[in-house]
GROMACS .gro file of N, CA, C and O in nm:
model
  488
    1UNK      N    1   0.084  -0.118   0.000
    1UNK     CA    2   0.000   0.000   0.000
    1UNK      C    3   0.088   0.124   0.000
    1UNK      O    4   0.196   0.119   0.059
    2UNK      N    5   0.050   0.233  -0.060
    2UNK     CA    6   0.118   0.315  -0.109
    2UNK      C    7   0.041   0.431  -0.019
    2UNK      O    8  -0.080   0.448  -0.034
    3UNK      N    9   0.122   0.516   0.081
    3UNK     CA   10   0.109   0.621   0.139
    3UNK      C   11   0.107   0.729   0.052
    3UNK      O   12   0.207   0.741  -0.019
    4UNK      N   13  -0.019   0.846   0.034
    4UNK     CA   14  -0.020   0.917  -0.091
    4UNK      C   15  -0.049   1.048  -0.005
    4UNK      O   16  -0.050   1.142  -0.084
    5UNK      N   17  -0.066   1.078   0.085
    5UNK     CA   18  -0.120   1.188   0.227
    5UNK      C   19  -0.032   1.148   0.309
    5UNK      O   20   0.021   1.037   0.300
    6UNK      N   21  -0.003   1.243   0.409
    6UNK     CA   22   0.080   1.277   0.487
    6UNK      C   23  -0.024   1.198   0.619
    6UNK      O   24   0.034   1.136   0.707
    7UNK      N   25  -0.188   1.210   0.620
    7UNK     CA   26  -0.267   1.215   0.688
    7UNK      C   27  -0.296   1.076   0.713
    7UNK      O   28  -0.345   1.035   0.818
    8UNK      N   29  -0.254   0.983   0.586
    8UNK     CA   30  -0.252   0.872   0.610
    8UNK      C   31  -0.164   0.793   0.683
    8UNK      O   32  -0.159   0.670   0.678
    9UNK      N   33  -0.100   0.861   0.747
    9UNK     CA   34   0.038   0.791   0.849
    9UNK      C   35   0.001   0.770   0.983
    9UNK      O   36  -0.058   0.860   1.044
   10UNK      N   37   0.022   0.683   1.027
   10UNK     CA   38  -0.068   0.627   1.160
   10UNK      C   39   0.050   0.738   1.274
   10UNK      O   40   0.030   0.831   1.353
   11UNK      N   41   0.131   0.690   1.243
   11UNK     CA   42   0.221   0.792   1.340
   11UNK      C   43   0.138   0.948   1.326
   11UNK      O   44   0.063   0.971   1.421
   12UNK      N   45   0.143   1.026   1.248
   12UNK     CA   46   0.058   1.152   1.224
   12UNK      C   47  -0.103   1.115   1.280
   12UNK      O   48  -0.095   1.118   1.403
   13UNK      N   49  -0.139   1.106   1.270
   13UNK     CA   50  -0.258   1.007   1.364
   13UNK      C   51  -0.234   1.054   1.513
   13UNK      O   52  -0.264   1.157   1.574
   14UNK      N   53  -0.173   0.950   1.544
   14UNK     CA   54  -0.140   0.963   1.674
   14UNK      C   55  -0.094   1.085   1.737
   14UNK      O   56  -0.136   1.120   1.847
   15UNK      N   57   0.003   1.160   1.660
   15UNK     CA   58   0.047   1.289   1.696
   15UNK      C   59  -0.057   1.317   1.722
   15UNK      O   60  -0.096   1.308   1.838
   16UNK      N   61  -0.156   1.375   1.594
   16UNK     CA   62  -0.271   1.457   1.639
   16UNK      C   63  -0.360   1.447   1.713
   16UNK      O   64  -0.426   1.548   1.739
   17UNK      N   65  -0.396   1.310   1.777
   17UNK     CA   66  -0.503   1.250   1.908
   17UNK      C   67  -0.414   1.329   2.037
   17UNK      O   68  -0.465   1.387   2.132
   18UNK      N   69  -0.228   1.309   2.000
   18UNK     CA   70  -0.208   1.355   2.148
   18UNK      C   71  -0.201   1.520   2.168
   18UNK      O   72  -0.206   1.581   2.275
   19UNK      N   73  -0.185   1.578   2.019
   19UNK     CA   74  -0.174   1.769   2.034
   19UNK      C   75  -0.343   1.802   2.097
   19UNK      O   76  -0.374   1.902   2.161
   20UNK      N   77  -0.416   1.712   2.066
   20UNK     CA   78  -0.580   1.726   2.092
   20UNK      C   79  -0.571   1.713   2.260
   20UNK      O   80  -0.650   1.774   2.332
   21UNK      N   81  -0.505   1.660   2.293
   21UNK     CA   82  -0.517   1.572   2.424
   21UNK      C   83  -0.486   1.706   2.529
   21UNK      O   84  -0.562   1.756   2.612
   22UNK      N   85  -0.341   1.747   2.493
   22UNK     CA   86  -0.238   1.854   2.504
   22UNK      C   87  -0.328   1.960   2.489
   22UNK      O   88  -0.315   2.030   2.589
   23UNK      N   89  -0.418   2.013   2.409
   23UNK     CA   90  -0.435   2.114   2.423
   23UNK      C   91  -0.552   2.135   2.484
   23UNK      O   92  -0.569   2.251   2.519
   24UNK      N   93  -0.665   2.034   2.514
   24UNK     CA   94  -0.735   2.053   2.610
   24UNK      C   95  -0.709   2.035   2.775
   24UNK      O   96  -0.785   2.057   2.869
   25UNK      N   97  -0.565   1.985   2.774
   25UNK     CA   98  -0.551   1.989   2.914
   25UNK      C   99  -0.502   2.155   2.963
   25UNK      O  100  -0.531   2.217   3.065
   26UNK      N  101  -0.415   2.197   2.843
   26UNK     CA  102  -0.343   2.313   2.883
   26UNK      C  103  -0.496   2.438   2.894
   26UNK      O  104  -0.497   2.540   2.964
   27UNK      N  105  -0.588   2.398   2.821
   27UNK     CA  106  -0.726   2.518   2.829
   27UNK      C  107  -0.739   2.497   2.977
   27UNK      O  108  -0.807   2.592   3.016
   28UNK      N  109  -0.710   2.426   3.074
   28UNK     CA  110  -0.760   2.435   3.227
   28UNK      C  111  -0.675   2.566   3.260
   28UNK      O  112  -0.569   2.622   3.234
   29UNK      N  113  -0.806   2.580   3.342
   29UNK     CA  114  -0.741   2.727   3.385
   29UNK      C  115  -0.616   2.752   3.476
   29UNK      O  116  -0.541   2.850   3.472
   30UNK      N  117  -0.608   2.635   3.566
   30UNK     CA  118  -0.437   2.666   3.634
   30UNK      C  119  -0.360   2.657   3.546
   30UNK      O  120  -0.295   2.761   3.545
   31UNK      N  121  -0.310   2.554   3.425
   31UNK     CA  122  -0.253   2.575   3.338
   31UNK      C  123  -0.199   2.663   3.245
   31UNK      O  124  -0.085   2.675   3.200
   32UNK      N  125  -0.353   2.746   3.217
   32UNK     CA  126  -0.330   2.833   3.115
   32UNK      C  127  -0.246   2.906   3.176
   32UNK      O  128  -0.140   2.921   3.114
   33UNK      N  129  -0.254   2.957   3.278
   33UNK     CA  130  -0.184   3.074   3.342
   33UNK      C  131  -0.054   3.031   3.323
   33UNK      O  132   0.006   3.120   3.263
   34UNK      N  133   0.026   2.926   3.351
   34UNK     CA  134   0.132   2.915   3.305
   34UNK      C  135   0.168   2.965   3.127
   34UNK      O  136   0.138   2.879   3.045
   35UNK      N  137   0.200   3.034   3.099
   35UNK     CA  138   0.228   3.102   2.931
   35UNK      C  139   0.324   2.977   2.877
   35UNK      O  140   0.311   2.896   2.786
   36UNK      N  141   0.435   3.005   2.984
   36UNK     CA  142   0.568   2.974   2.890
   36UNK      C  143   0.571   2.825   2.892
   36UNK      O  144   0.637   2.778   2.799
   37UNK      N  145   0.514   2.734   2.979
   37UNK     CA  146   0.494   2.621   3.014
   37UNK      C  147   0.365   2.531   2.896
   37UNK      O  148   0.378   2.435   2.820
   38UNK      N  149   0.264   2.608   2.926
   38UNK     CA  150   0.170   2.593   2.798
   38UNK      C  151   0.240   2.607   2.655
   38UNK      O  152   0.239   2.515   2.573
   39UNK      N  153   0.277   2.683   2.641
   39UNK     CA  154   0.307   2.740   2.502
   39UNK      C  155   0.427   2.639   2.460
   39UNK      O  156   0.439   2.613   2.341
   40UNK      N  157   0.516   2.583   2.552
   40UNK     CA  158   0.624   2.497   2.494
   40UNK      C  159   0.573   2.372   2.480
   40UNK      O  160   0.600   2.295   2.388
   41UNK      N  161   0.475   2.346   2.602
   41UNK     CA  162   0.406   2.196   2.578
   41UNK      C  163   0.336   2.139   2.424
   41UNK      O  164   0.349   2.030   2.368
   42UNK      N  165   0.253   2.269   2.380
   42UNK     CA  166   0.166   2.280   2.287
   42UNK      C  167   0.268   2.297   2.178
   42UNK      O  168   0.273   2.227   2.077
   43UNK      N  169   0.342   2.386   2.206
   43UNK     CA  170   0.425   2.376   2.015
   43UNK      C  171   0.552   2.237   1.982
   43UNK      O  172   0.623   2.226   1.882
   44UNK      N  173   0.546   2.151   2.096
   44UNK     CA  174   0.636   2.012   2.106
   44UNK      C  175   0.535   1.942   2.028
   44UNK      O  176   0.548   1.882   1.921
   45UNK      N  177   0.444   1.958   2.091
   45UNK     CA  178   0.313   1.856   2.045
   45UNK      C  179   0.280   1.893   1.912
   45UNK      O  180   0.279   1.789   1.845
   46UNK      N  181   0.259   1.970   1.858
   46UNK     CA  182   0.267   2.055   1.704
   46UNK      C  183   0.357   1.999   1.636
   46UNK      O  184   0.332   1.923   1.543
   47UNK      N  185   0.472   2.029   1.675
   47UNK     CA  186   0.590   1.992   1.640
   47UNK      C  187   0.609   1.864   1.616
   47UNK      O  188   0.714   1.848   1.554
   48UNK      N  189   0.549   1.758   1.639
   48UNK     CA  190   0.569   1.578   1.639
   48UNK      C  191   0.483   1.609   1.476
   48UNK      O  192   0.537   1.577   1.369
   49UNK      N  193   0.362   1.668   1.483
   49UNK     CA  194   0.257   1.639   1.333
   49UNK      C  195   0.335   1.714   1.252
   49UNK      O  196   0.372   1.656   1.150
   50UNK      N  197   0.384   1.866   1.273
   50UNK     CA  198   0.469   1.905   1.145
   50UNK      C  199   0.573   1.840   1.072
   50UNK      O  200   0.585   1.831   0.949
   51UNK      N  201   0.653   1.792   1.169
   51UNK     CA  202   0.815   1.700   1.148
   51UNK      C  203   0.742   1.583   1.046
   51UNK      O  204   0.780   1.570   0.929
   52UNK      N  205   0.655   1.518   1.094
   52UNK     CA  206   0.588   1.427   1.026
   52UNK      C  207   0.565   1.438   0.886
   52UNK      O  208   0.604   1.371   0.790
   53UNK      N  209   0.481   1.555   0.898
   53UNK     CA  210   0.410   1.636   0.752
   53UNK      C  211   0.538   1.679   0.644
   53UNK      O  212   0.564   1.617   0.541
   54UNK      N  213   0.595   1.775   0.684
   54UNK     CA  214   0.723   1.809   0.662
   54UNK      C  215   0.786   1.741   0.546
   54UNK      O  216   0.807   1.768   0.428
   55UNK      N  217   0.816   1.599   0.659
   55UNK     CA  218   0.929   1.492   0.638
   55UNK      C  219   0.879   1.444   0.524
   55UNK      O  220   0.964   1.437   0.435
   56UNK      N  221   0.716   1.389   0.480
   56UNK     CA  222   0.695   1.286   0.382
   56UNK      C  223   0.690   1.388   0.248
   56UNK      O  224   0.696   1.344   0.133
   57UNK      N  225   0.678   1.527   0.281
   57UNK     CA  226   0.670   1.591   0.148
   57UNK      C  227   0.851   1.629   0.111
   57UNK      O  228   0.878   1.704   0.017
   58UNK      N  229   0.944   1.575   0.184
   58UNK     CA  230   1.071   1.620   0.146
   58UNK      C  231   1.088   1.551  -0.011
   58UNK      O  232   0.998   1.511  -0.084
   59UNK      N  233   1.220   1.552  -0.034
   59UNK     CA  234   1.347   1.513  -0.104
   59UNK      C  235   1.325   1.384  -0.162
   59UNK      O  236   1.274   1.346  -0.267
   60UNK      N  237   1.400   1.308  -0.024
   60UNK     CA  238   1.394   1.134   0.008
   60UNK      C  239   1.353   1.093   0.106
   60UNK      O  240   1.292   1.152   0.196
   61UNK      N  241   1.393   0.959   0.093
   61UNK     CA  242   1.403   0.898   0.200
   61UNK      C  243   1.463   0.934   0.316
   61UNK      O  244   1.404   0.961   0.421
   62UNK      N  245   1.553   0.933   0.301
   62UNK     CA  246   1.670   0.996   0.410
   62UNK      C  247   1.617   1.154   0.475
   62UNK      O  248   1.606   1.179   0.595
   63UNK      N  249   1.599   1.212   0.406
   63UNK     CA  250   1.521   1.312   0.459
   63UNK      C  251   1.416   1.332   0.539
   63UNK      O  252   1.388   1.420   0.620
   64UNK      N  253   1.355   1.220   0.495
   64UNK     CA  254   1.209   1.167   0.565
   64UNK      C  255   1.257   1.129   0.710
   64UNK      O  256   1.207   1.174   0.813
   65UNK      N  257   1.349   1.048   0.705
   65UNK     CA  258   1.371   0.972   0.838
   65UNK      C  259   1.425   1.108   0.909
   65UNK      O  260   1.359   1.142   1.007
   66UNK      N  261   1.492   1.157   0.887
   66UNK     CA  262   1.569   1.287   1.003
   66UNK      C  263   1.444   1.370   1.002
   66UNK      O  264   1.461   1.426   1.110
   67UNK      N  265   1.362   1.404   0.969
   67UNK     CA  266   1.219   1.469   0.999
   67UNK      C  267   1.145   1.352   1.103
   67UNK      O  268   1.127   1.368   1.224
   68UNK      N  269   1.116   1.255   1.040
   68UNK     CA  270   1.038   1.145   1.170
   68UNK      C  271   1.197   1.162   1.323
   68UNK      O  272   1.170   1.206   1.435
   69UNK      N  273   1.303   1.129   1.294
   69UNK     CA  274   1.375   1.148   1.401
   69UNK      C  275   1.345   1.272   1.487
   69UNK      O  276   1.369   1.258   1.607
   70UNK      N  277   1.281   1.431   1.433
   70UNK     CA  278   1.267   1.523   1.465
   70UNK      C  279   1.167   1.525   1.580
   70UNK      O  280   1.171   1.573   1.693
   71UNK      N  281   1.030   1.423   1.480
   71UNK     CA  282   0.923   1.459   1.545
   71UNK      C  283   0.941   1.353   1.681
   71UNK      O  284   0.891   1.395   1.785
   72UNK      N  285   1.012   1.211   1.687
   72UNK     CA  286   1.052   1.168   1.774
   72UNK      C  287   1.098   1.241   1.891
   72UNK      O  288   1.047   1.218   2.001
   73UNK      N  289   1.224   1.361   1.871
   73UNK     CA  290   1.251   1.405   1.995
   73UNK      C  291   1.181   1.499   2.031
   73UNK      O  292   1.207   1.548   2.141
   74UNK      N  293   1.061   1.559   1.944
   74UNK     CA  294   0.964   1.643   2.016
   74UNK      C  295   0.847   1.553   2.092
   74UNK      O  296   0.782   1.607   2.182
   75UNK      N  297   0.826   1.444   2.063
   75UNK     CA  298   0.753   1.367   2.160
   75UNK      C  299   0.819   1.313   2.251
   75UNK      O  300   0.750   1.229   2.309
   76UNK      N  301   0.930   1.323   2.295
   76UNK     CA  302   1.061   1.288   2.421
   76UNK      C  303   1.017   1.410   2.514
   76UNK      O  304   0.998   1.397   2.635
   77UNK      N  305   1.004   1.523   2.448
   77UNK     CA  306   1.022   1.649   2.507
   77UNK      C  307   0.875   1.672   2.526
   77UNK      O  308   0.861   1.697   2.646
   78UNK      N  309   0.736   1.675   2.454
   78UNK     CA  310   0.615   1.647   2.535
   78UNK      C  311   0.643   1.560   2.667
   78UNK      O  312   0.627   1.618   2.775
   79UNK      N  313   0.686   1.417   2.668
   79UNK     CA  314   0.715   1.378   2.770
   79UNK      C  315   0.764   1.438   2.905
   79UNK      O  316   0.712   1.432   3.017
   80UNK      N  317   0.861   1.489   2.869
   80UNK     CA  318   0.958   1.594   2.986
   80UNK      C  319   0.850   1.675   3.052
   80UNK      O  320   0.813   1.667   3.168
   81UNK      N  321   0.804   1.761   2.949
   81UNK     CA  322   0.728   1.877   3.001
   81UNK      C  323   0.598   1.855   3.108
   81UNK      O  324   0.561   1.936   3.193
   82UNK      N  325   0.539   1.720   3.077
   82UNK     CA  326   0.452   1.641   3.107
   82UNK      C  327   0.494   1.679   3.299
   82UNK      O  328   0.425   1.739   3.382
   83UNK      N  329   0.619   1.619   3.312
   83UNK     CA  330   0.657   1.575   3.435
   83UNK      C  331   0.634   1.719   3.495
   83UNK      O  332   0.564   1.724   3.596
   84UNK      N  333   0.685   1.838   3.444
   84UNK     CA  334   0.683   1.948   3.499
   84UNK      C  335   0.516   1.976   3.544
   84UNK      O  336   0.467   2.014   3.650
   85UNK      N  337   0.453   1.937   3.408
   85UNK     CA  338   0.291   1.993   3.469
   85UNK      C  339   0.271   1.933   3.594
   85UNK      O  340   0.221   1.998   3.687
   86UNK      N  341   0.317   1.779   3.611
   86UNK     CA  342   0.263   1.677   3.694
   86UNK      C  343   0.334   1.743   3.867
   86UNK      O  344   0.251   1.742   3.957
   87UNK      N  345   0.455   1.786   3.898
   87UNK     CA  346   0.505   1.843   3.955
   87UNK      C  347   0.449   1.949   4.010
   87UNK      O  348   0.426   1.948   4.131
   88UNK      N  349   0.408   2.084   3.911
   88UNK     CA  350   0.321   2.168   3.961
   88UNK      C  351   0.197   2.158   3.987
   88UNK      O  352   0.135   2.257   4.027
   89UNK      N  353   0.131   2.021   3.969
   89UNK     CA  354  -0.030   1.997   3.971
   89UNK      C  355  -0.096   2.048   3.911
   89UNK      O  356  -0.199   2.086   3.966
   90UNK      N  357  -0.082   2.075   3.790
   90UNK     CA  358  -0.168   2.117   3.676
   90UNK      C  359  -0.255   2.025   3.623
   90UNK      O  360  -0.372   2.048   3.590
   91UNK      N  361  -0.187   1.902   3.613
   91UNK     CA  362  -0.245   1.726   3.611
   91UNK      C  363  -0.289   1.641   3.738
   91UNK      O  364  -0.253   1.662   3.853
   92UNK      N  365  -0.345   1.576   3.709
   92UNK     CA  366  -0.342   1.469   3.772
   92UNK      C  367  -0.235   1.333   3.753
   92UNK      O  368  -0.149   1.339   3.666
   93UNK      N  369  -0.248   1.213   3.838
   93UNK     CA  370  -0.153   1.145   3.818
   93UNK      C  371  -0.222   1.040   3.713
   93UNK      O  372  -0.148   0.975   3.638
   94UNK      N  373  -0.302   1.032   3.710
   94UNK     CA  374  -0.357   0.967   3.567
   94UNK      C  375  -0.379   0.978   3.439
   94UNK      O  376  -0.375   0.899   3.345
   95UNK      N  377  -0.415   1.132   3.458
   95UNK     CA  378  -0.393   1.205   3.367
   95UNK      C  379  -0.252   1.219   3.272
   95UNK      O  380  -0.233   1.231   3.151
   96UNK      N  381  -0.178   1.214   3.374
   96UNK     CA  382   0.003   1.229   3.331
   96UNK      C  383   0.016   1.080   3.270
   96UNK      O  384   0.030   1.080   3.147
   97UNK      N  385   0.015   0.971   3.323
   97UNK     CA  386   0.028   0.876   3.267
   97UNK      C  387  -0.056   0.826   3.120
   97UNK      O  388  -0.007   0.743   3.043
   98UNK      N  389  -0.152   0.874   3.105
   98UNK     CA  390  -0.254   0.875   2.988
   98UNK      C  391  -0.165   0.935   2.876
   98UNK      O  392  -0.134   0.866   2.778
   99UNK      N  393  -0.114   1.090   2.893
   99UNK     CA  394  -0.057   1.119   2.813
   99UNK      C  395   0.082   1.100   2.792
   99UNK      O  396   0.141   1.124   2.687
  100UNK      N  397   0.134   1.055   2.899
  100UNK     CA  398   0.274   0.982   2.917
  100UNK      C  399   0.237   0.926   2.818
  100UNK      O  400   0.277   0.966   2.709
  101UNK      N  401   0.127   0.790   2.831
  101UNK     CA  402   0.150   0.636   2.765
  101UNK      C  403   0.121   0.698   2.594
  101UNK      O  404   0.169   0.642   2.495
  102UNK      N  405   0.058   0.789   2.588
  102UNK     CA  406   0.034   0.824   2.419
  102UNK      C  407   0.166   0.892   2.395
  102UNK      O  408   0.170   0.907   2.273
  103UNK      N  409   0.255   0.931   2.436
  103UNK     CA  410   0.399   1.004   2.359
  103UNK      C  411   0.456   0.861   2.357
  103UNK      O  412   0.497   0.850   2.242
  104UNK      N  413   0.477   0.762   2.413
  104UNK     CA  414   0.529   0.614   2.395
  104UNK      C  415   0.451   0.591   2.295
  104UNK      O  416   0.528   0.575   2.200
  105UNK      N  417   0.318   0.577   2.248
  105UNK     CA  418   0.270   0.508   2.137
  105UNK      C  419   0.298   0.582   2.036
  105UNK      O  420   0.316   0.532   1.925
  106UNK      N  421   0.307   0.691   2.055
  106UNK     CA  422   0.287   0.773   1.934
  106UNK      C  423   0.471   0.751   1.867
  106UNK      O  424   0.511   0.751   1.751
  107UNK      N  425   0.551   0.734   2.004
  107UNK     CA  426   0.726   0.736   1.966
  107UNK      C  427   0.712   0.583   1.923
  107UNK      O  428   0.790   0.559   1.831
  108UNK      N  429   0.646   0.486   1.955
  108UNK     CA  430   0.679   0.374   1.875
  108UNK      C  431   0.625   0.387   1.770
  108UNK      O  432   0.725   0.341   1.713
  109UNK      N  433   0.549   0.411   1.677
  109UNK     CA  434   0.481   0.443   1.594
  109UNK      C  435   0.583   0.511   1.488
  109UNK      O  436   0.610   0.445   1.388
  110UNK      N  437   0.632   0.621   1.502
  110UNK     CA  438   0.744   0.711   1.445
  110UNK      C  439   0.897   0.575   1.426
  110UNK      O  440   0.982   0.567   1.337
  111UNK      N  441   0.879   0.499   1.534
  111UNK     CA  442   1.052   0.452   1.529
  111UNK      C  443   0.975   0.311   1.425
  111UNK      O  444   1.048   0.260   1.339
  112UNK      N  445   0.886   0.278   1.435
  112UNK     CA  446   0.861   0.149   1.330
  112UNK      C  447   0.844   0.190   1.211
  112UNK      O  448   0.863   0.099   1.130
  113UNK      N  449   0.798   0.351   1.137
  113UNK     CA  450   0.802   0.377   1.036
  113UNK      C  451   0.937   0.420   1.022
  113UNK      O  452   0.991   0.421   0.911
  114UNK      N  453   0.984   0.448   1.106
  114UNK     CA  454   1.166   0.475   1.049
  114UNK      C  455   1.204   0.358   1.048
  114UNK      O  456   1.243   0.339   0.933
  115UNK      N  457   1.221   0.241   1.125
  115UNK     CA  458   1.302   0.120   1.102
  115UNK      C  459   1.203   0.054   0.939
  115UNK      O  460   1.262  -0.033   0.875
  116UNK      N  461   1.082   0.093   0.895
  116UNK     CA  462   1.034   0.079   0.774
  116UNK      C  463   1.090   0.099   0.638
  116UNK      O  464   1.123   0.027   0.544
  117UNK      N  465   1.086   0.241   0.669
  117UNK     CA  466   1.166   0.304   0.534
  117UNK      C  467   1.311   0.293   0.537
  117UNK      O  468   1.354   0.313   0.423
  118UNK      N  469   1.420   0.267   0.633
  118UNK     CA  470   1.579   0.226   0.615
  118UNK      C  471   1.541   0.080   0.608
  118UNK      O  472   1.648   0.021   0.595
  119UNK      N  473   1.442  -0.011   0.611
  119UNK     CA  474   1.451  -0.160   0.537
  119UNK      C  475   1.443  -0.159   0.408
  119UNK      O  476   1.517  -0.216   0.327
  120UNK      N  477   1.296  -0.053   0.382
  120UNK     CA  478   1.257  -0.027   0.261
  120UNK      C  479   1.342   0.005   0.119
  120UNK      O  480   1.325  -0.022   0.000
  121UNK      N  481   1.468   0.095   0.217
  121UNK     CA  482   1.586   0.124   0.104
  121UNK      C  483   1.649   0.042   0.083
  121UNK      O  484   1.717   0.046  -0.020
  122UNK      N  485   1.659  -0.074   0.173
  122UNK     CA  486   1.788  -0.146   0.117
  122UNK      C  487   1.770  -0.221  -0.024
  122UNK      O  488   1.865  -0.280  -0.076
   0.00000   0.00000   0.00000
């Protein structure tokens, strides 16, 4: 099957269930008040679907993968930030783990279409 949309990528998928996730948690109002905390959480999370988007309209292959590698370490870094909300109690502890466990699905997701396309080339 031939990927012909960017939209059709399960990884991009996933990004966007978790920027959805992300940005209704950050609309709570203790949150919002945090600016700089919100605003980095939300553009990491952005940042996983663009890298994505980005990547499949590049060059190559190779190009593709260092864009999915991109959006990988912006879902490392949703992660991180995660801990900070969880720290200041902006979250809950279930809450944190919910979206914990979706930056893991969403990062396996990204690393099986990269270990895809460097099989794909050989």
């Amino acid at each position: 099957m031939k990927i012909e949309r960017f939209e059709e990528i399960e990884a991009w998928r996933a990004a966007r269930e978790l920027t959805q996730e992300i940005y209704a948690l950050t609309s709570q109002p203790k949150f919002a008040k945090d600016f700089g905390l919100r605003d980095q959480i939300q553009r990491a999370s952005v940042s996983i679907m663009a890298n994505i988007a980005e990547g499949f309209d590049g060059r190559s292959r190779l190009e593709f993968i260092r864009f999915l590698g991109y959006a990988f370490r912006s879902a490392t870094e949703v992660q991180s930030h995660l801990y900070v909300a969880l720290d200041q109690e902006y979250l809950m502890k279930n809450e944190f783990e919910n979206l914990y466990q979706q930056a893991v699905e969403t990062k396996k997701l990204i690393n099986g279409f990269i270990r895809y396309l460097r099989k794909a080339a050989r």
